[in-house]
Amino acid sequence: MMKILLMTVLTVTMSTTLAKAQAYKLPVDRVWQFARQQLKHAVSEWEDSIQYPRFTGSDGKWLTVPIQDWTSGFFPGCLWHAFEESGDPSLRAAAVRWTEGLESIQYLKSHHDVGFMIFSSYGNGYRITRNEQYKDVILQAARSLMTRYNPTVGCIKSWDNRRWPYPVIIDNMMNLELLFWASQNGGTKEMYDAALSHAVKTMQNHFRPDYSTYHVISYDTITGRVLTKGTSQGYADSSCWARGQAWSIYGFTMAYRYTKDLRFLQTAQHAADYFIGHLPADYVPYWDFQAPGIPNEPRDVSAAAVASSALLELSKYGDASRLKSKYREAAENILGSICSAPYLAEGTSSQAILNHSVGHKPKNAEVDVSLIYADYYFLEATLRYAQQPK
Ligand code: GLY
């Protein structure tokens, strides 16, 4: 009897271990242990005065920004991811504190990034806690974003007071999730229609025939026509900025999730094919796919992190199993690379989780540093990876 019991226990233990090993080909447990350690260290440093990190300085320490900065939602978002992964109550308490520090951002109307800021903080917070006050904040943020929608152009304006009269950047696809979600959770049909229109216009105007993306499209507000196609953060107007391409994969995959519009799925697939087809041997892109000094140009791990998370979601959609495996394999290759040196910050002076990202190369700002949004999308990708085993 004892022998049978022992055999049964052993068989169950072995099959569980085997299933786990197959599900987690990547070292996610070790990476998460390191991620929790980095996040808790930052939280303890800012215990007395709450701070929002954006990028690291040359000493590896986080540099922080006011809450109006487009990146302020990502640190609370990392804390929500870490709580979701671990169930650790101290991470939940920190996530709540850092999220609620952004409450006034629901009224921000001065740029389009209210979507990034509120959805990565309050959006994750609501998904995990179902706190109704968080939902109210998200809905108000969606109303604020709607003030930037011009029906003649059919898009949300990205920036004010720049050299373009009505700039719309590819990154802006990411802010549409706030509107799509709000329209299905107590918001208005106008929010859905605006997000849909913005996605259609972006699909029509931001892509070249090879499905690389322009960064900035400027529109005429009288006629709604395109005035110029160019870049701000890329190498050249005609080049493809790597993080912009990653935003396009993520944005159109997300737009397909909410609308089931097959045009968006196909756009995401084409954008992904371009991204994957232009990766170097270690799967981490140079900051711009046409940067002139390749292979002596900086890599952008943030683009790799955003794309890996997007590709994991994309691998769930459509009928073509060849494409699904292609996107899953590409995500796994990218994650495998950034889960190890030199990209994982383990053993370095950085307070972040990942090294070697690029913020704004043409301005020579935040070049080869850690960026909080690289960490955020990396943690999201590892969660997605663990939740959707092969
Ligand atoms: N949305 C700004 C950036 O990607 O740098």
Short mmCIF file of C-alpha atoms and ligand atoms in Angstrom, two decimals:
data_model
loop_
_atom_site.label_atom_id
_atom_site.label_comp_id
_atom_site.label_asym_id
_atom_site.label_seq_id
_atom_site.Cartn_x
_atom_site.Cartn_y
_atom_site.Cartn_z
CA MET A 1 0.00 0.00 0.00
CA MET A 2 2.85 2.37 1.03
CA LYS A 3 4.66 1.49 -2.19
CA ILE A 4 1.62 2.34 -4.35
CA LEU A 5 1.13 5.64 -2.51
CA LEU A 6 4.80 6.55 -2.94
CA MET A 7 4.69 5.68 -6.65
CA THR A 8 1.55 7.82 -7.12
CA VAL A 9 3.09 10.80 -5.31
CA LEU A 10 6.28 10.46 -7.34
CA THR A 11 4.40 10.22 -10.64
CA VAL A 12 2.26 13.28 -9.86
CA THR A 13 5.33 15.26 -8.71
CA MET A 14 7.33 14.30 -11.78
CA SER A 15 4.56 15.10 -14.23
CA THR A 16 3.95 18.48 -12.56
CA THR A 17 7.66 19.27 -12.71
CA LEU A 18 7.83 18.16 -16.32
CA ALA A 19 4.79 20.24 -17.27
CA LYS A 20 6.32 23.25 -15.53
CA ALA A 21 9.66 22.72 -17.24
CA GLN A 22 7.94 22.51 -20.63
CA ALA A 23 5.77 25.54 -19.92
CA TYR A 24 8.72 27.61 -18.72
CA LYS A 25 11.55 27.10 -21.17
CA LEU A 26 12.75 30.54 -20.10
CA PRO A 27 14.21 31.15 -16.61
CA VAL A 28 11.12 33.07 -15.49
CA ASP A 29 11.35 32.07 -11.83
CA ARG A 30 14.90 33.36 -11.49
CA VAL A 31 14.05 36.53 -13.44
CA TRP A 32 11.02 37.22 -11.25
CA GLN A 33 13.06 36.76 -8.08
CA PHE A 34 15.47 39.39 -9.37
CA ALA A 35 12.61 41.68 -10.51
CA ARG A 36 10.91 41.56 -7.10
CA GLN A 37 14.21 42.38 -5.41
CA GLN A 38 14.79 45.42 -7.67
CA LEU A 39 11.25 46.73 -7.24
CA LYS A 40 11.24 46.32 -3.46
CA HIS A 41 14.59 48.05 -3.22
CA ALA A 42 13.24 51.07 -5.14
CA VAL A 43 10.06 51.13 -3.02
CA SER A 44 12.07 51.17 0.21
CA GLU A 45 14.24 54.01 -1.11
CA TRP A 46 11.16 56.19 -1.77
CA GLU A 47 9.16 55.17 1.28
CA ASP A 48 9.04 58.72 2.69
CA SER A 49 8.50 60.65 -0.51
CA ILE A 50 6.86 58.83 -3.37
CA GLN A 51 8.82 59.10 -6.65
CA TYR A 52 8.21 58.03 -10.26
CA PRO A 53 11.30 56.65 -12.05
CA ARG A 54 11.86 57.09 -15.78
CA PHE A 55 15.50 56.25 -16.69
CA THR A 56 18.81 55.51 -15.03
CA GLY A 57 21.85 57.78 -14.80
CA SER A 58 25.46 56.72 -15.36
CA ASP A 59 25.63 55.41 -11.77
CA GLY A 60 22.70 53.06 -12.48
CA LYS A 61 20.36 54.95 -10.13
CA TRP A 62 16.82 55.80 -11.17
CA LEU A 63 16.13 59.41 -12.18
CA THR A 64 12.58 60.44 -11.37
CA VAL A 65 10.01 62.67 -13.04
CA PRO A 66 6.87 64.68 -12.13
CA ILE A 67 3.60 62.77 -12.36
CA GLN A 68 2.66 64.66 -15.55
CA ASP A 69 5.44 62.85 -17.43
CA TRP A 70 4.21 60.23 -19.92
CA THR A 71 6.07 57.47 -18.04
CA SER A 72 4.57 57.95 -14.56
CA GLY A 73 2.17 54.98 -14.80
CA PHE A 74 4.82 52.37 -15.49
CA PHE A 75 6.35 51.97 -12.01
CA PRO A 76 2.93 51.37 -10.41
CA GLY A 77 2.24 49.06 -13.35
CA CYS A 78 5.42 47.07 -12.59
CA LEU A 79 4.28 46.78 -8.97
CA TRP A 80 0.86 45.45 -10.08
CA HIS A 81 2.57 42.90 -12.34
CA ALA A 82 4.81 41.83 -9.45
CA PHE A 83 1.84 41.51 -7.10
CA GLU A 84 -0.05 39.51 -9.72
CA GLU A 85 2.90 37.16 -10.12
CA SER A 86 3.71 36.70 -6.42
CA GLY A 87 0.61 37.56 -4.35
CA ASP A 88 3.00 39.41 -2.03
CA PRO A 89 0.87 41.86 0.06
CA SER A 90 3.75 44.34 0.42
CA LEU A 91 3.85 44.69 -3.38
CA ARG A 92 0.10 45.20 -3.49
CA ALA A 93 0.34 47.94 -0.83
CA ALA A 94 3.09 49.66 -2.84
CA ALA A 95 1.10 49.31 -6.09
CA VAL A 96 -1.91 50.97 -4.43
CA ARG A 97 0.23 53.81 -3.06
CA TRP A 98 1.99 54.54 -6.35
CA THR A 99 -1.25 54.22 -8.34
CA GLU A 100 -3.21 56.56 -6.11
CA GLY A 101 -0.42 59.13 -6.31
CA LEU A 102 -1.54 59.61 -9.94
CA GLU A 103 -5.18 60.38 -9.18
CA SER A 104 -5.06 63.94 -10.57
CA ILE A 105 -3.77 62.62 -13.92
CA GLN A 106 -7.35 61.65 -14.83
CA TYR A 107 -7.84 65.34 -15.73
CA LEU A 108 -4.68 65.66 -17.86
CA LYS A 109 -5.50 67.07 -21.30
CA SER A 110 -2.15 68.54 -22.36
CA HIS A 111 -0.92 65.46 -24.27
CA HIS A 112 -2.18 62.09 -25.50
CA ASP A 113 -0.25 59.95 -23.02
CA VAL A 114 -2.98 59.96 -20.38
CA GLY A 115 -3.77 56.52 -21.85
CA PHE A 116 -0.32 55.09 -21.06
CA MET A 117 -0.30 56.74 -17.62
CA ILE A 118 -3.73 55.72 -16.39
CA PHE A 119 -4.11 52.35 -18.05
CA SER A 120 -0.80 50.92 -16.81
CA SER A 121 -1.51 52.12 -13.24
CA TYR A 122 -5.27 52.32 -12.60
CA GLY A 123 -6.07 49.95 -15.49
CA ASN A 124 -4.02 47.12 -14.00
CA GLY A 125 -5.20 48.09 -10.52
CA TYR A 126 -8.86 47.80 -11.54
CA ARG A 127 -8.30 44.53 -13.42
CA ILE A 128 -6.74 43.02 -10.31
CA THR A 129 -8.76 44.61 -7.44
CA ARG A 130 -12.13 45.60 -9.00
CA ASN A 131 -11.97 48.78 -6.90
CA GLU A 132 -14.86 50.87 -8.32
CA GLN A 133 -13.10 54.15 -7.54
CA TYR A 134 -10.34 53.09 -9.93
CA LYS A 135 -12.95 52.57 -12.63
CA ASP A 136 -14.22 56.14 -12.13
CA VAL A 137 -10.66 57.45 -12.57
CA ILE A 138 -10.23 55.46 -15.79
CA LEU A 139 -13.52 56.75 -17.20
CA GLN A 140 -12.61 60.37 -16.40
CA ALA A 141 -9.20 59.83 -18.05
CA ALA A 142 -10.99 58.59 -21.16
CA ARG A 143 -13.14 61.75 -21.18
CA SER A 144 -9.95 63.83 -20.90
CA LEU A 145 -8.37 61.98 -23.84
CA MET A 146 -11.51 62.55 -25.92
CA THR A 147 -10.95 66.34 -25.70
CA ARG A 148 -7.96 65.75 -28.00
CA TYR A 149 -10.04 64.09 -30.74
CA ASN A 150 -10.72 66.11 -33.88
CA PRO A 151 -13.51 64.60 -36.03
CA THR A 152 -12.26 66.30 -39.21
CA VAL A 153 -8.89 64.59 -38.86
CA GLY A 154 -10.41 61.46 -37.29
CA CYS A 155 -7.50 61.13 -34.86
CA ILE A 156 -6.39 62.12 -31.37
CA LYS A 157 -3.74 64.83 -31.37
CA SER A 158 -0.50 63.61 -29.81
CA TRP A 159 1.43 66.76 -28.90
CA ASP A 160 0.80 70.50 -28.60
CA ASN A 161 3.21 73.31 -29.46
CA ARG A 162 5.58 71.37 -31.69
CA ARG A 163 6.71 72.05 -35.25
CA TRP A 164 3.68 70.17 -36.65
CA PRO A 165 0.16 71.68 -36.57
CA TYR A 166 -1.60 68.39 -35.79
CA PRO A 167 0.93 65.61 -35.06
CA VAL A 168 -0.19 62.02 -34.60
CA ILE A 169 2.57 59.61 -33.62
CA ILE A 170 2.56 55.84 -34.00
CA ASP A 171 2.89 55.52 -30.18
CA ASN A 172 -0.62 56.99 -29.93
CA MET A 173 -2.09 53.60 -30.90
CA MET A 174 -1.26 52.55 -27.33
CA ASN A 175 -3.54 55.22 -25.84
CA LEU A 176 -6.55 53.81 -27.68
CA GLU A 177 -6.89 51.00 -25.15
CA LEU A 178 -8.17 53.53 -22.63
CA LEU A 179 -10.98 54.51 -25.03
CA PHE A 180 -11.85 51.01 -26.22
CA TRP A 181 -11.98 49.75 -22.63
CA ALA A 182 -13.95 52.75 -21.34
CA SER A 183 -16.52 52.41 -24.15
CA GLN A 184 -17.28 48.88 -22.94
CA ASN A 185 -17.25 49.72 -19.22
CA GLY A 186 -19.62 52.63 -18.69
CA GLY A 187 -18.15 55.10 -21.19
CA THR A 188 -19.71 56.23 -24.47
CA LYS A 189 -20.07 54.95 -28.03
CA GLU A 190 -18.22 58.11 -29.15
CA MET A 191 -15.13 56.77 -27.36
CA TYR A 192 -15.29 53.53 -29.34
CA ASP A 193 -15.91 55.39 -32.60
CA ALA A 194 -12.98 57.78 -31.99
CA ALA A 195 -10.60 54.91 -31.19
CA LEU A 196 -11.78 52.99 -34.25
CA SER A 197 -11.37 56.01 -36.52
CA HIS A 198 -7.90 56.73 -35.12
CA ALA A 199 -6.81 53.12 -35.74
CA VAL A 200 -8.16 53.14 -39.32
CA LYS A 201 -6.41 56.45 -40.14
CA THR A 202 -3.17 55.15 -38.61
CA MET A 203 -3.46 51.96 -40.64
CA GLN A 204 -3.92 54.04 -43.80
CA ASN A 205 -1.28 56.70 -43.21
CA HIS A 206 1.48 55.49 -40.88
CA PHE A 207 2.62 52.44 -42.88
CA ARG A 208 4.89 52.24 -45.90
CA PRO A 209 4.30 49.53 -48.54
CA ASP A 210 6.79 47.24 -46.70
CA TYR A 211 4.86 47.77 -43.42
CA SER A 212 7.60 49.72 -41.71
CA THR A 213 6.17 52.75 -39.91
CA TYR A 214 6.58 56.49 -40.01
CA HIS A 215 6.80 57.98 -36.54
CA VAL A 216 4.95 61.28 -37.02
CA ILE A 217 2.09 62.05 -39.41
CA SER A 218 0.96 65.64 -39.45
CA TYR A 219 -2.61 66.45 -40.52
CA ASP A 220 -4.40 69.51 -41.87
CA THR A 221 -7.24 70.34 -39.48
CA ILE A 222 -9.30 72.12 -42.17
CA THR A 223 -9.27 69.34 -44.78
CA GLY A 224 -8.25 66.37 -42.64
CA ARG A 225 -5.55 65.55 -45.20
CA VAL A 226 -2.01 64.35 -44.44
CA LEU A 227 0.50 67.21 -44.58
CA THR A 228 3.79 65.48 -43.81
CA LYS A 229 5.19 62.06 -42.93
CA GLY A 230 8.36 61.95 -40.86
CA THR A 231 10.06 61.28 -37.57
CA SER A 232 10.96 62.74 -34.22
CA GLN A 233 12.71 59.90 -32.40
CA GLY A 234 13.93 57.88 -35.39
CA TYR A 235 17.10 58.28 -37.46
CA ALA A 236 15.41 59.77 -40.55
CA ASP A 237 11.97 60.54 -41.94
CA SER A 238 12.39 57.53 -44.22
CA SER A 239 13.73 55.12 -41.59
CA CYS A 240 11.93 52.81 -39.18
CA TRP A 241 12.32 53.67 -35.50
CA ALA A 242 12.39 50.33 -33.65
CA ARG A 243 10.18 51.24 -30.68
CA GLY A 244 7.65 52.88 -33.00
CA GLN A 245 7.41 49.62 -34.94
CA ALA A 246 6.94 47.76 -31.63
CA TRP A 247 4.15 50.16 -30.61
CA SER A 248 2.44 49.46 -33.94
CA ILE A 249 2.47 45.68 -33.39
CA TYR A 250 1.14 46.08 -29.85
CA GLY A 251 -1.40 48.76 -30.79
CA PHE A 252 -2.97 46.90 -33.73
CA THR A 253 -3.03 43.59 -31.84
CA MET A 254 -4.85 45.35 -28.99
CA ALA A 255 -7.21 47.11 -31.46
CA TYR A 256 -8.05 43.69 -32.94
CA ARG A 257 -8.76 42.33 -29.43
CA TYR A 258 -11.42 45.02 -28.88
CA THR A 259 -12.91 45.26 -32.38
CA LYS A 260 -12.30 41.86 -34.04
CA ASP A 261 -11.67 43.90 -37.20
CA LEU A 262 -9.55 41.60 -39.38
CA ARG A 263 -7.82 44.57 -41.03
CA PHE A 264 -6.19 45.34 -37.67
CA LEU A 265 -5.05 41.74 -37.21
CA GLN A 266 -3.48 41.75 -40.67
CA THR A 267 -1.80 45.09 -39.99
CA ALA A 268 -0.36 43.77 -36.72
CA GLN A 269 0.90 40.66 -38.53
CA HIS A 270 2.56 42.67 -41.31
CA ALA A 271 4.17 45.03 -38.76
CA ALA A 272 5.38 42.01 -36.79
CA ASP A 273 6.82 40.40 -39.92
CA TYR A 274 8.82 43.56 -40.62
CA PHE A 275 10.09 43.73 -37.01
CA ILE A 276 11.07 40.05 -36.86
CA GLY A 277 12.64 40.16 -40.32
CA HIS A 278 14.94 43.03 -39.34
CA LEU A 279 16.24 41.69 -36.00
CA PRO A 280 19.95 41.04 -35.53
CA ALA A 281 21.24 37.63 -34.44
CA ASP A 282 20.51 38.13 -30.73
CA TYR A 283 16.91 39.31 -31.40
CA VAL A 284 17.33 42.75 -29.77
CA PRO A 285 16.85 45.53 -32.34
CA TYR A 286 19.13 48.46 -32.93
CA TRP A 287 17.31 51.67 -31.88
CA ASP A 288 16.40 52.32 -35.54
CA PHE A 289 16.34 49.56 -38.15
CA GLN A 290 18.22 51.81 -40.59
CA ALA A 291 20.59 53.49 -38.09
CA PRO A 292 23.64 54.36 -40.18
CA GLY A 293 26.35 52.88 -37.93
CA ILE A 294 24.92 49.37 -37.52
CA PRO A 295 26.48 47.16 -36.06
CA ASN A 296 28.02 49.87 -33.86
CA GLU A 297 24.72 51.49 -32.88
CA PRO A 298 22.99 51.10 -29.49
CA ARG A 299 20.35 48.43 -29.08
CA ASP A 300 16.90 49.32 -27.76
CA VAL A 301 15.76 46.73 -25.25
CA SER A 302 12.53 48.67 -24.66
CA ALA A 303 11.51 47.95 -28.28
CA ALA A 304 12.34 44.28 -27.74
CA ALA A 305 10.27 44.17 -24.53
CA VAL A 306 7.21 45.87 -26.08
CA ALA A 307 7.39 43.62 -29.15
CA SER A 308 7.77 40.42 -27.12
CA SER A 309 4.62 41.16 -25.15
CA ALA A 310 2.71 42.11 -28.32
CA LEU A 311 3.89 39.01 -30.21
CA LEU A 312 2.69 36.73 -27.42
CA GLU A 313 -0.79 38.19 -27.72
CA LEU A 314 -0.65 38.14 -31.53
CA SER A 315 0.27 34.44 -31.44
CA LYS A 316 -3.20 33.70 -30.01
CA TYR A 317 -5.16 35.20 -32.91
CA GLY A 318 -6.15 34.18 -36.44
CA ASP A 319 -6.46 30.86 -38.22
CA ALA A 320 -2.95 30.39 -39.59
CA SER A 321 -1.13 28.07 -37.20
CA ARG A 322 2.15 28.70 -39.06
CA LEU A 323 1.91 32.41 -38.20
CA LYS A 324 0.88 31.70 -34.60
CA SER A 325 3.96 29.52 -34.06
CA LYS A 326 6.12 32.08 -35.83
CA TYR A 327 5.06 34.88 -33.45
CA ARG A 328 5.28 32.70 -30.34
CA GLU A 329 8.78 31.56 -31.35
CA ALA A 330 9.89 35.13 -32.09
CA ALA A 331 8.62 36.29 -28.68
CA GLU A 332 10.41 33.42 -26.99
CA ASN A 333 13.66 34.21 -28.83
CA ILE A 334 13.49 37.88 -27.84
CA LEU A 335 12.63 37.06 -24.22
CA GLY A 336 15.34 34.41 -24.06
CA SER A 337 17.87 37.04 -25.10
CA ILE A 338 16.72 39.77 -22.71
CA CYS A 339 16.43 37.33 -19.79
CA SER A 340 20.22 37.09 -19.76
CA ALA A 341 23.41 39.19 -19.90
CA PRO A 342 24.11 41.78 -21.12
CA TYR A 343 20.42 42.80 -21.12
CA LEU A 344 19.17 41.56 -17.74
CA ALA A 345 20.52 44.03 -15.18
CA GLU A 346 21.42 41.28 -12.67
CA GLY A 347 24.95 41.80 -11.38
CA THR A 348 25.17 45.41 -12.68
CA SER A 349 24.83 48.73 -10.85
CA SER A 350 21.39 49.44 -12.41
CA GLN A 351 18.38 49.75 -10.11
CA ALA A 352 16.19 48.55 -12.98
CA ILE A 353 15.46 45.09 -14.36
CA LEU A 354 16.77 45.57 -17.90
CA ASN A 355 19.72 47.50 -19.32
CA HIS A 356 20.53 48.87 -22.79
CA SER A 357 17.51 50.84 -23.93
CA VAL A 358 17.32 54.08 -25.90
CA GLY A 359 14.89 56.92 -25.16
CA HIS A 360 15.60 59.68 -27.71
CA LYS A 361 18.74 59.14 -29.80
CA PRO A 362 18.42 62.20 -32.12
CA LYS A 363 18.48 64.39 -28.99
CA ASN A 364 21.24 62.20 -27.50
CA ALA A 365 18.97 61.76 -24.46
CA GLU A 366 18.58 58.50 -22.51
CA VAL A 367 20.94 56.52 -24.75
CA ASP A 368 21.98 53.04 -23.55
CA VAL A 369 20.21 53.31 -20.19
CA SER A 370 17.51 51.46 -18.28
CA LEU A 371 13.96 52.68 -18.99
CA ILE A 372 10.96 52.03 -16.77
CA TYR A 373 8.74 51.12 -19.72
CA ALA A 374 11.20 48.44 -20.86
CA ASP A 375 10.78 46.85 -17.41
CA TYR A 376 6.99 47.24 -17.52
CA TYR A 377 6.48 45.50 -20.89
CA PHE A 378 9.11 42.87 -20.05
CA LEU A 379 7.24 41.92 -16.86
CA GLU A 380 3.96 41.89 -18.77
CA ALA A 381 5.54 39.63 -21.39
CA THR A 382 6.89 37.17 -18.82
CA LEU A 383 3.42 36.99 -17.23
CA ARG A 384 1.82 36.40 -20.63
CA TYR A 385 4.48 33.80 -21.40
CA ALA A 386 3.81 31.89 -18.19
CA GLN A 387 0.03 32.15 -18.62
CA GLN A 388 -0.02 30.82 -22.18
CA PRO A 389 2.31 27.81 -22.22
CA LYS A 390 2.77 25.98 -25.54
N1 GLY B 1 5.95 57.42 -26.42
C1 GLY B 1 7.26 57.90 -26.33
C2 GLY B 1 8.32 56.92 -26.62
O1 GLY B 1 8.09 55.80 -27.01
O2 GLY B 1 9.46 57.29 -26.45
#
